[in-house]
Amino acid sequence: MTQHLATTDRPADAPADAARRAGWWRDAVIYQVYPRSFADANGDGMGDLPGIRSRLPYLRDLGVDAVWLSPFYASPQADAGYDVADYRAVDPMFGTLADADHLVADAHGLGLRIIVDLVPNHSSDRHEWFQRALREGPASPLRERYHFRPGQGAGGDEPPNDWESVFGGPAWTRTENPDGTPGDWYLHLFAPEQPDFNWEHPAVREEFHAVLRFWLDRGVDGFRIDVAHGLVKAAGLPDLGTHDPLKLLGTGATPCFDQDGVHEIYREWRKILDEYPGERIGVAEAWTPTARRTANYVRPDELHQAFNFQYLASSWQAGALRQVIDESLEAMRPVGAPTTWVLSNHDVTRHATRFANEPGLGTQIRTAGDRELGLRRARAASLLMLALPGSAYVYQGEELGLPDVTDLPDEVRQDPSYFRAEGQDGFRDGCRVPIPWSGTEAPYGFGPAAGGPSWLPQPAEWAHLSVEAQTGDPASTLELYRAALAYRRAHPALGGADNLTWLDAGEGVLSFERSTDDGRTLRCTANITDRPVTVPTPGELALASEPLTQDGDHTVLPADTTAWWTTG
Ligand code: BGC
């Protein structure tokens, strides 16, 4: 897998040193691997750690700095591994702890860092503490580690408060006492198989300190913290006063999300991260109402990064994008944290499909829309994102321009939110379909045998989207990503948080300059309209998401196209 090295400027023999740079996370490109769907080494249809390990050279050659792995821990998979039964064990479907160790070692050898997912808001209902809490009955002290409460009304038949699960339905499930009588209720902001921990309990805090150390000792470079905004609930668990379903993962200020008390937890975690050499990082998955609230998670003594979900949720419209970019940079400035940018992940409809549909449909979309338009806009959006200051997240398959699979039959779907919402919401399986690597027949190199299984079916038209099909084709989305990441690598000064100057480029066009280290500038211009625009050619063309035409000393930028020039 060395054939792509020409597209990066990282020499194969010195990657580890290059990646050990101070503040590495401030401008890192972090690639999200969804282990179920990345690469299946043993041919059972489910991705696994040895599969990921075998594909690490691809990620090195793509030019990313770090890899974030969604959970691979022991789990009954009620929510695709976000229901953890044992935080120190690898689920056999993904491999072994030794596989995880080899993966970290191989990645480091290639100059890649590894970020693992940590799920501290809730455990699986199969976690030993929860199982014992149920078995031992109402007097069990282990119940204090979760939120058990008596029900309301005659006979305690009503849930303790009016909170709704993010996945639909009540956020409470009633237990049965060991003698078979109806018992107390327990809180789960997600599926009933995901009971929420009580973070007021010291044993919960101590356990997670130990879990952090367990993985830090194994060499991981950081943690993506699942539902980081949910750990602390308002005292007394007061009613919300509404029965409107909570938006995905909670976007408003509520008694269950974004309580100020969470920050003390991350201050303790930061001290632990700082005990280890090499700048181990914490990344908050915190869905908050504003970028300012998000900035609270990345104050200097808390976590390092937080996902920019305001950016992810923005439509492909110049005004909206300009506003969210400005607000994001502005919000992070006082706390000195880098801005992050993200367009897709395993919880939302891929951006190639979001932008193929009319704006305003949110992040759970069940219609394919205009695929060609969606891909064109996705390429333009990615090039715009990768020119912005700070750190960027790339979700596996977006570098191939993959769309969501919007027509999965119900019988293959696994997303619990789809079933709890009676098929009206929760289309997350569509972005989780295994990615195509090679060949003309499913599973397209995802698994070892042609015609072999994959846990979600891949569409027939994915043959021409495979890594193999796109490699070496300068017009492909994969080569566009490779070239963009190589450019970032060649110009480390682009990472600087405040290094961006907007230019006036007319209605519907975003244009800005960034200074590079050699005294020149990167000019990025995105035409976010549906018609061509003509701009003065500012310098030497570095990259464009579509072919451009030259008109004397002007360039014609087609509709939905982004270009980078080196100027000065
Ligand atoms: C994860 C989801 C998961 C939920 C509950 C989210 O933030 O990204 O995939 O369903 O947390 O753990």
XYZ file of C-alpha atoms and ligand atoms in Angstrom:
580
model
C 0.000 0.000 0.000
C 2.775 2.480 -0.737
C 1.541 3.471 -4.161
C -0.197 6.621 -2.906
C 2.734 8.036 -1.028
C 3.357 10.522 -3.794
C 0.114 12.223 -2.860
C 1.262 12.937 0.691
C 4.515 14.484 1.664
C 5.044 12.366 4.740
C 8.063 10.140 4.215
C 7.256 6.530 4.989
C 10.279 6.102 7.247
C 9.697 9.029 9.617
C 5.999 9.215 10.333
C 6.104 8.707 14.048
C 8.288 11.766 14.631
C 6.263 13.964 12.352
C 3.125 13.155 14.280
C 4.640 13.777 17.713
C 4.494 17.515 17.210
C 3.272 19.741 20.076
C -0.348 20.836 19.805
C -0.918 18.125 17.193
C -4.657 18.158 17.811
C -5.136 21.844 17.029
C -5.239 21.326 13.273
C -5.510 17.526 13.077
C -7.663 15.792 10.501
C -9.364 13.022 12.450
C -10.917 10.118 10.563
C -13.865 8.316 12.136
C -13.833 4.554 11.737
C -17.134 2.842 12.432
C -15.751 -0.629 13.263
C -18.828 -2.576 12.173
C -18.564 -1.212 8.664
C -14.917 -0.518 7.863
C -13.222 -3.844 7.091
C -14.122 -7.431 7.930
C -11.048 -9.661 8.248
C -12.756 -12.898 9.317
C -15.556 -12.855 6.743
C -18.502 -12.977 9.151
C -20.084 -9.874 7.614
C -19.169 -7.626 10.543
C -16.141 -5.325 10.526
C -13.450 -6.046 13.113
C -10.190 -4.781 14.625
C -7.897 -6.970 12.478
C -9.733 -5.557 9.440
C -9.093 -1.995 10.583
C -5.473 -2.868 11.259
C -5.031 -4.161 7.721
C -6.358 -0.889 6.305
C -4.270 1.513 8.400
C -1.830 2.117 5.518
C -4.795 3.393 3.489
C -5.494 5.967 6.214
C -1.832 6.949 6.429
C -1.761 7.451 2.664
C -5.035 9.365 2.731
C -3.150 11.832 4.902
C -5.164 11.931 8.129
C -3.498 12.511 11.491
C -5.645 10.444 13.804
C -8.312 7.777 13.785
C -11.328 7.815 16.106
C -12.895 4.394 16.574
C -16.552 4.108 17.533
C -17.018 1.609 20.405
C -15.646 -1.912 20.091
C -16.196 -2.894 23.750
C -18.072 -5.900 25.061
C -21.690 -5.077 24.358
C -24.998 -6.766 23.596
C -25.236 -4.273 20.677
C -28.653 -2.874 21.552
C -27.323 0.441 20.208
C -24.463 -0.755 17.975
C -21.954 -0.836 20.827
C -22.984 2.425 22.544
C -24.355 0.116 25.253
C -21.224 -1.073 27.006
C -21.296 -4.129 29.269
C -17.566 -4.117 30.068
C -15.438 -1.028 29.512
C -12.207 -3.008 29.694
C -13.009 -5.781 27.228
C -13.220 -6.009 23.444
C -16.390 -7.597 22.120
C -15.535 -10.955 20.513
C -17.293 -9.836 17.332
C -14.581 -7.192 16.927
C -11.611 -9.253 18.166
C -9.565 -9.312 21.346
C -7.740 -6.936 23.635
C -4.523 -8.111 21.978
C -5.984 -6.996 18.620
C -6.642 -3.565 20.134
C -3.059 -3.382 21.391
C -1.696 -4.373 17.971
C -3.917 -1.800 16.324
C -2.568 0.990 18.539
C 1.019 -0.143 17.969
C 0.627 -0.392 14.193
C -1.087 2.996 14.016
C 1.721 4.623 15.998
C 4.252 2.978 13.722
C 2.534 4.662 10.783
C 2.385 8.050 12.531
C -1.351 7.810 13.170
C -2.940 8.474 16.550
C -5.805 6.473 17.969
C -8.787 8.003 19.748
C -11.252 5.617 21.361
C -14.884 6.213 22.191
C -15.864 6.423 25.842
C -19.527 6.046 26.803
C -19.921 7.465 30.319
C -23.547 8.646 30.314
C -24.968 5.155 30.459
C -23.938 1.521 30.512
C -25.594 -1.491 28.986
C -28.359 -3.080 31.034
C -26.065 -6.135 30.938
C -23.332 -4.293 32.870
C -22.525 -6.143 36.053
C -23.522 -3.207 38.300
C -26.939 -2.895 36.698
C -27.561 -6.615 36.686
C -26.739 -6.813 40.387
C -28.841 -3.731 41.105
C -31.833 -5.497 39.547
C -31.130 -8.862 41.149
C -30.550 -7.524 44.645
C -33.836 -5.580 44.669
C -34.786 -2.114 45.955
C -32.350 -2.197 48.892
C -29.308 -2.805 46.692
C -26.692 -0.061 47.182
C -25.778 -0.539 43.506
C -29.060 1.118 42.559
C -27.550 4.422 43.711
C -25.095 4.220 40.818
C -28.022 4.601 38.414
C -31.246 6.606 38.649
C -33.852 4.325 40.220
C -37.049 6.023 41.427
C -40.511 4.950 42.575
C -43.268 5.645 40.049
C -45.957 8.274 40.478
C -49.680 7.767 40.939
C -51.615 4.974 42.569
C -49.494 1.853 42.562
C -46.508 3.756 41.142
C -47.752 3.062 37.626
C -46.665 6.391 36.162
C -43.024 7.238 35.349
C -41.230 9.401 37.937
C -41.141 12.432 35.617
C -42.090 13.464 32.082
C -38.699 13.030 30.376
C -38.662 11.498 26.928
C -35.961 9.236 25.516
C -33.896 10.732 22.691
C -34.868 7.610 20.743
C -38.596 8.161 21.361
C -40.953 6.989 24.106
C -40.588 7.555 27.854
C -37.102 7.867 29.359
C -38.125 5.495 32.178
C -38.674 1.756 32.325
C -40.277 -0.041 35.227
C -38.424 -2.901 36.888
C -39.766 -6.058 38.416
C -38.815 -6.856 42.000
C -37.066 -10.160 42.684
C -40.410 -11.449 44.107
C -42.160 -10.680 40.801
C -44.072 -7.572 41.964
C -43.822 -4.311 39.946
C -40.851 -2.329 41.194
C -39.091 1.014 40.798
C -38.373 2.723 37.512
C -34.935 3.514 36.069
C -33.874 6.384 33.834
C -32.533 5.907 30.301
C -32.174 8.966 28.091
C -31.608 6.566 25.172
C -32.836 2.968 24.776
C -34.150 0.976 27.774
C -31.021 -1.185 27.381
C -28.916 1.928 28.216
C -29.526 2.889 31.876
C -28.071 6.295 32.811
C -25.350 6.395 35.440
C -25.754 8.621 38.501
C -22.673 10.817 38.287
C -23.253 12.169 41.820
C -22.058 8.782 43.071
C -18.317 8.653 43.852
C -18.001 5.030 42.684
C -19.094 6.071 39.179
C -16.476 8.822 39.063
C -13.758 6.518 40.366
C -14.670 3.781 37.923
C -14.330 6.107 34.946
C -11.009 7.452 36.204
C -9.806 3.856 36.237
C -11.230 3.180 32.770
C -9.464 6.268 31.399
C -6.197 5.009 32.861
C -6.785 1.487 31.551
C -6.868 2.737 27.943
C -4.248 5.471 28.428
C -1.888 2.812 29.757
C -2.504 0.839 26.545
C -1.289 3.850 24.588
C -4.443 5.465 23.184
C -4.057 9.122 22.277
C -7.431 10.306 23.430
C -11.134 9.805 23.953
C -14.236 10.875 22.119
C -16.708 11.344 24.933
C -20.189 10.133 24.078
C -23.101 12.313 25.244
C -20.621 14.501 27.128
C -23.407 16.986 27.872
C -25.664 14.445 29.574
C -23.816 13.121 32.601
C -25.233 15.513 35.181
C -28.977 15.959 35.550
C -30.749 18.873 37.274
C -31.156 18.202 41.003
C -34.428 16.465 41.816
C -34.961 15.438 38.168
C -37.659 18.112 37.592
C -40.302 17.742 34.891
C -39.566 19.208 31.462
C -43.127 20.481 31.270
C -43.526 19.394 27.664
C -44.175 16.200 25.805
C -42.486 17.311 22.621
C -39.925 14.681 21.673
C -36.408 15.839 22.360
C -34.476 16.577 19.219
C -31.684 14.090 18.424
C -29.344 14.049 21.398
C -30.926 17.150 22.900
C -30.276 20.477 21.283
C -32.022 22.673 23.820
C -31.148 23.541 27.434
C -33.066 21.003 29.519
C -32.812 19.470 33.004
C -31.215 16.422 31.369
C -28.600 18.063 29.132
C -25.794 20.631 29.320
C -26.006 21.167 33.075
C -23.133 23.249 34.455
C -22.158 20.405 36.801
C -20.652 18.358 33.966
C -17.642 20.641 33.759
C -16.224 19.599 37.107
C -16.056 16.028 35.764
C -13.981 17.099 32.752
C -11.637 19.143 34.928
C -10.829 15.947 36.822
C -10.377 14.049 33.560
C -8.066 16.697 32.160
C -5.724 16.202 35.099
C -5.570 12.481 34.302
C -4.969 13.091 30.579
C -2.174 15.511 31.463
C -0.409 12.894 33.597
C 0.424 11.055 30.375
C 3.044 12.135 27.842
C 2.246 13.070 24.244
C -0.837 15.283 24.637
C -3.646 12.784 25.075
C -6.906 14.511 24.246
C -10.576 14.564 25.177
C -13.200 15.400 22.553
C -16.708 16.294 23.682
C -19.737 15.017 21.849
C -21.880 17.761 23.323
C -25.033 18.828 21.509
C -25.603 22.282 23.005
C -27.884 25.104 21.889
C -25.063 27.486 20.893
C -21.369 27.532 19.987
C -20.807 29.564 23.157
C -22.197 26.758 25.312
C -20.005 24.300 23.395
C -16.943 26.439 24.190
C -17.470 25.738 27.907
C -16.346 22.143 27.314
C -12.988 23.224 25.926
C -11.868 25.770 28.493
C -8.125 25.442 29.141
C -8.570 23.074 32.093
C -11.251 20.907 30.469
C -11.342 18.971 27.206
C -9.359 19.753 24.068
C -11.985 19.731 21.359
C -15.737 19.619 20.952
C -17.641 18.653 17.842
C -19.104 21.585 15.971
C -22.646 20.349 15.474
C -23.890 23.804 14.530
C -21.642 23.481 11.464
C -22.820 19.947 10.729
C -26.441 21.061 10.925
C -25.969 24.036 8.593
C -27.611 23.909 5.189
C -25.647 24.435 1.941
C -26.428 28.150 1.857
C -23.830 30.899 1.842
C -25.445 33.088 4.511
C -25.989 30.218 6.919
C -22.455 28.893 6.439
C -20.828 32.297 6.812
C -22.739 32.859 10.038
C -21.872 29.506 11.573
C -18.192 29.825 10.606
C -17.971 33.293 12.169
C -19.852 32.263 15.298
C -17.708 29.141 15.726
C -14.417 31.030 15.436
C -15.720 33.769 17.704
C -16.922 31.314 20.367
C -13.621 29.439 20.603
C -11.386 32.532 20.668
C -11.879 33.432 24.362
C -11.099 29.877 25.523
C -8.164 29.408 23.152
C -9.438 26.079 21.793
C -9.307 25.178 18.116
C -12.530 25.231 16.174
C -13.555 21.882 14.767
C -15.512 21.146 11.611
C -17.572 18.110 10.777
C -20.039 17.308 8.012
C -20.929 13.663 8.647
C -20.808 10.952 11.296
C -22.524 7.685 12.185
C -25.585 9.461 13.629
C -26.635 11.667 10.731
C -27.566 11.348 7.076
C -24.364 11.690 5.051
C -23.800 15.184 3.653
C -23.873 13.909 0.041
C -27.524 13.006 0.717
C -28.400 15.973 2.955
C -27.302 18.357 0.213
C -29.160 16.314 -2.415
C -32.408 17.207 -0.703
C -34.130 20.529 -0.081
C -32.695 22.455 2.894
C -34.402 22.349 6.275
C -35.062 18.601 6.521
C -32.671 18.175 9.449
C -30.145 15.393 9.833
C -32.386 12.286 9.529
C -33.472 12.067 5.903
C -35.157 9.118 4.208
C -35.112 10.344 0.588
C -32.186 10.013 -1.817
C -32.856 13.374 -3.512
C -30.803 14.448 -6.535
C -27.686 12.288 -6.132
C -25.564 14.059 -8.709
C -26.268 17.449 -7.171
C -25.674 16.052 -3.686
C -22.255 14.690 -4.627
C -21.270 17.907 -6.346
C -22.231 19.946 -3.288
C -20.609 17.441 -0.945
C -17.293 17.785 -2.773
C -17.554 21.568 -2.642
C -18.516 21.476 1.035
C -15.595 19.204 1.917
C -13.095 21.444 0.175
C -14.550 24.448 1.986
C -14.353 22.647 5.339
C -10.766 21.524 4.821
C -9.663 25.114 4.169
C -10.989 26.389 7.509
C -8.711 26.976 10.512
C -8.669 24.281 13.196
C -9.312 20.560 13.207
C -11.562 18.631 10.812
C -13.404 15.322 11.159
C -13.891 12.966 8.224
C -16.407 10.123 8.542
C -15.420 6.892 6.805
C -16.689 6.788 3.235
C -17.191 10.526 2.827
C -13.816 10.583 1.055
C -15.472 8.237 -1.469
C -18.470 10.550 -1.859
C -20.801 7.882 -0.487
C -24.469 8.758 -0.199
C -26.774 7.393 2.487
C -28.550 4.180 1.604
C -32.091 5.456 1.960
C -34.001 2.345 0.859
C -32.838 -0.275 3.364
C -35.631 -2.765 4.032
C -36.990 -2.762 7.584
C -35.842 -6.305 8.241
C -32.155 -5.424 7.923
C -32.293 -2.232 9.975
C -30.767 -2.284 13.450
C -30.933 1.330 14.655
C -33.009 1.295 17.882
C -34.202 4.852 17.251
C -35.863 3.715 13.998
C -37.903 1.121 15.849
C -38.733 3.290 18.865
C -39.949 6.026 16.515
C -42.055 3.518 14.567
C -40.048 4.065 11.394
C -40.674 7.823 11.320
C -37.212 8.867 12.502
C -33.779 7.421 13.201
C -32.473 6.567 9.756
C -28.937 6.069 11.047
C -28.445 2.663 9.424
C -28.305 4.497 6.083
C -24.905 6.033 6.856
C -23.572 2.827 8.459
C -23.509 0.569 5.405
C -20.080 -1.127 5.004
C -17.766 0.814 2.719
C -16.618 -0.471 -0.698
C -12.914 -1.156 -1.155
C -12.537 -3.056 -4.413
C -14.050 -5.384 -6.997
C -17.366 -5.392 -8.765
C -19.382 -7.604 -6.483
C -20.630 -6.990 -2.930
C -19.164 -6.846 -0.335
C -16.631 -4.969 -2.512
C -13.590 -6.032 -0.522
C -15.216 -5.175 2.829
C -14.961 -8.879 3.612
C -12.490 -11.383 2.192
C -14.781 -13.334 -0.177
C -16.663 -12.037 -3.216
C -20.347 -12.643 -2.612
C -19.680 -12.874 1.153
C -21.931 -11.335 3.775
C -22.133 -7.772 5.070
C -24.299 -6.880 8.061
C -26.117 -4.245 6.009
C -26.491 -4.754 2.245
C -24.474 -2.503 -0.065
C -26.109 -1.042 -3.185
C -25.088 -2.411 -6.601
C -23.950 1.012 -7.787
C -21.225 1.162 -5.131
C -18.783 -0.778 -7.346
C -17.736 2.442 -9.076
C -17.348 4.224 -5.723
C -14.801 1.783 -4.296
C -11.320 2.822 -3.195
C -9.901 0.767 -6.054
C -12.191 2.345 -8.665
C -11.351 5.872 -7.534
C -7.625 5.496 -6.967
C -5.604 7.227 -9.649
C -8.638 8.964 -11.178
C -7.886 12.667 -10.734
C -11.606 13.487 -11.011
C -12.542 11.170 -8.134
C -13.631 12.316 -4.705
C -10.965 10.121 -3.119
C -8.161 11.864 -5.030
C -9.709 15.235 -4.137
C -9.473 14.385 -0.430
C -5.945 13.017 -0.824
C -4.807 16.181 -2.546
C -6.536 18.479 -0.041
C -5.014 16.666 2.932
C -1.573 16.716 1.296
C -1.921 20.486 0.838
C -2.814 20.964 4.524
C 0.178 18.868 5.504
C 2.501 20.841 3.258
C 1.275 24.102 4.851
C 1.077 23.580 8.621
C 0.494 27.300 9.232
C -3.034 26.813 7.917
C -3.920 25.353 11.302
C -3.729 28.718 13.129
C -7.085 29.477 14.693
C -7.292 33.178 13.882
C -5.717 33.055 10.495
C -8.668 33.780 8.184
C -9.589 36.924 6.251
C -12.929 37.176 4.480
C -13.062 38.751 1.022
C -16.096 40.303 -0.584
C -17.085 37.964 -3.402
C -20.743 38.772 -4.014
C -24.060 37.164 -3.219
C -23.919 33.414 -2.603
C -20.132 33.176 -2.793
C -17.840 32.628 0.198
C -14.223 33.635 -0.247
C -11.402 33.903 2.270
C -7.648 33.864 2.509
C -5.388 32.008 4.906
C -1.664 32.647 5.278
C 0.696 29.767 4.649
C 4.191 29.475 6.128
C 6.082 30.613 3.073
C 4.540 34.108 3.117
C 1.999 33.187 0.460
C -1.719 32.675 0.952
C -4.362 30.078 0.277
C -7.426 31.616 -1.326
C -10.545 29.491 -0.963
C -13.651 30.480 -2.905
C -16.911 28.543 -2.765
C -19.677 29.258 -5.235
C -22.765 28.205 -3.298
C -25.209 29.318 -5.980
C -26.828 27.332 -8.788
C -25.156 29.349 -11.579
C -21.547 29.938 -12.658
C -19.732 32.962 -11.266
C -16.672 34.622 -12.764
C -13.909 35.733 -10.410
C -10.502 37.310 -11.060
C -7.930 34.498 -11.059
C -6.012 35.172 -7.846
C -2.979 32.929 -8.358
C -1.980 29.398 -9.103
C -4.839 26.886 -8.974
C -4.199 24.259 -6.312
C -7.446 22.296 -6.260
C -11.020 22.518 -7.397
C -14.066 20.384 -6.680
C -15.157 20.602 -10.361
C -13.313 21.500 -13.575
C -12.912 25.290 -13.973
C -12.653 27.337 -17.141
C -10.224 30.182 -17.690
C -11.455 33.385 -19.330
C -8.430 35.635 -19.783
C -7.361 36.688 -16.302
C -10.655 35.481 -14.863
C -11.861 32.049 -13.809
C -15.367 30.704 -14.240
C -16.419 28.821 -11.152
C -19.383 26.552 -11.970
C -22.408 26.206 -9.683
C -21.740 24.489 -6.330
C -17.979 24.489 -6.721
C -15.081 25.311 -4.401
C -11.554 26.135 -5.541
C -8.233 26.722 -3.779
C -5.515 28.914 -5.229
C -2.069 29.695 -3.890
C -1.487 33.415 -4.226
C 1.197 35.992 -3.525
C -23.785 8.239 19.765
C -24.934 7.489 19.205
C -25.586 6.734 20.352
C -25.928 7.657 21.521
C -26.175 6.918 22.767
C -24.526 9.219 20.636
O -24.003 10.324 20.881
O -23.002 8.884 18.820
O -24.566 6.636 18.183
O -26.753 6.149 19.897
O -24.889 8.524 21.787
O -24.984 6.392 23.260
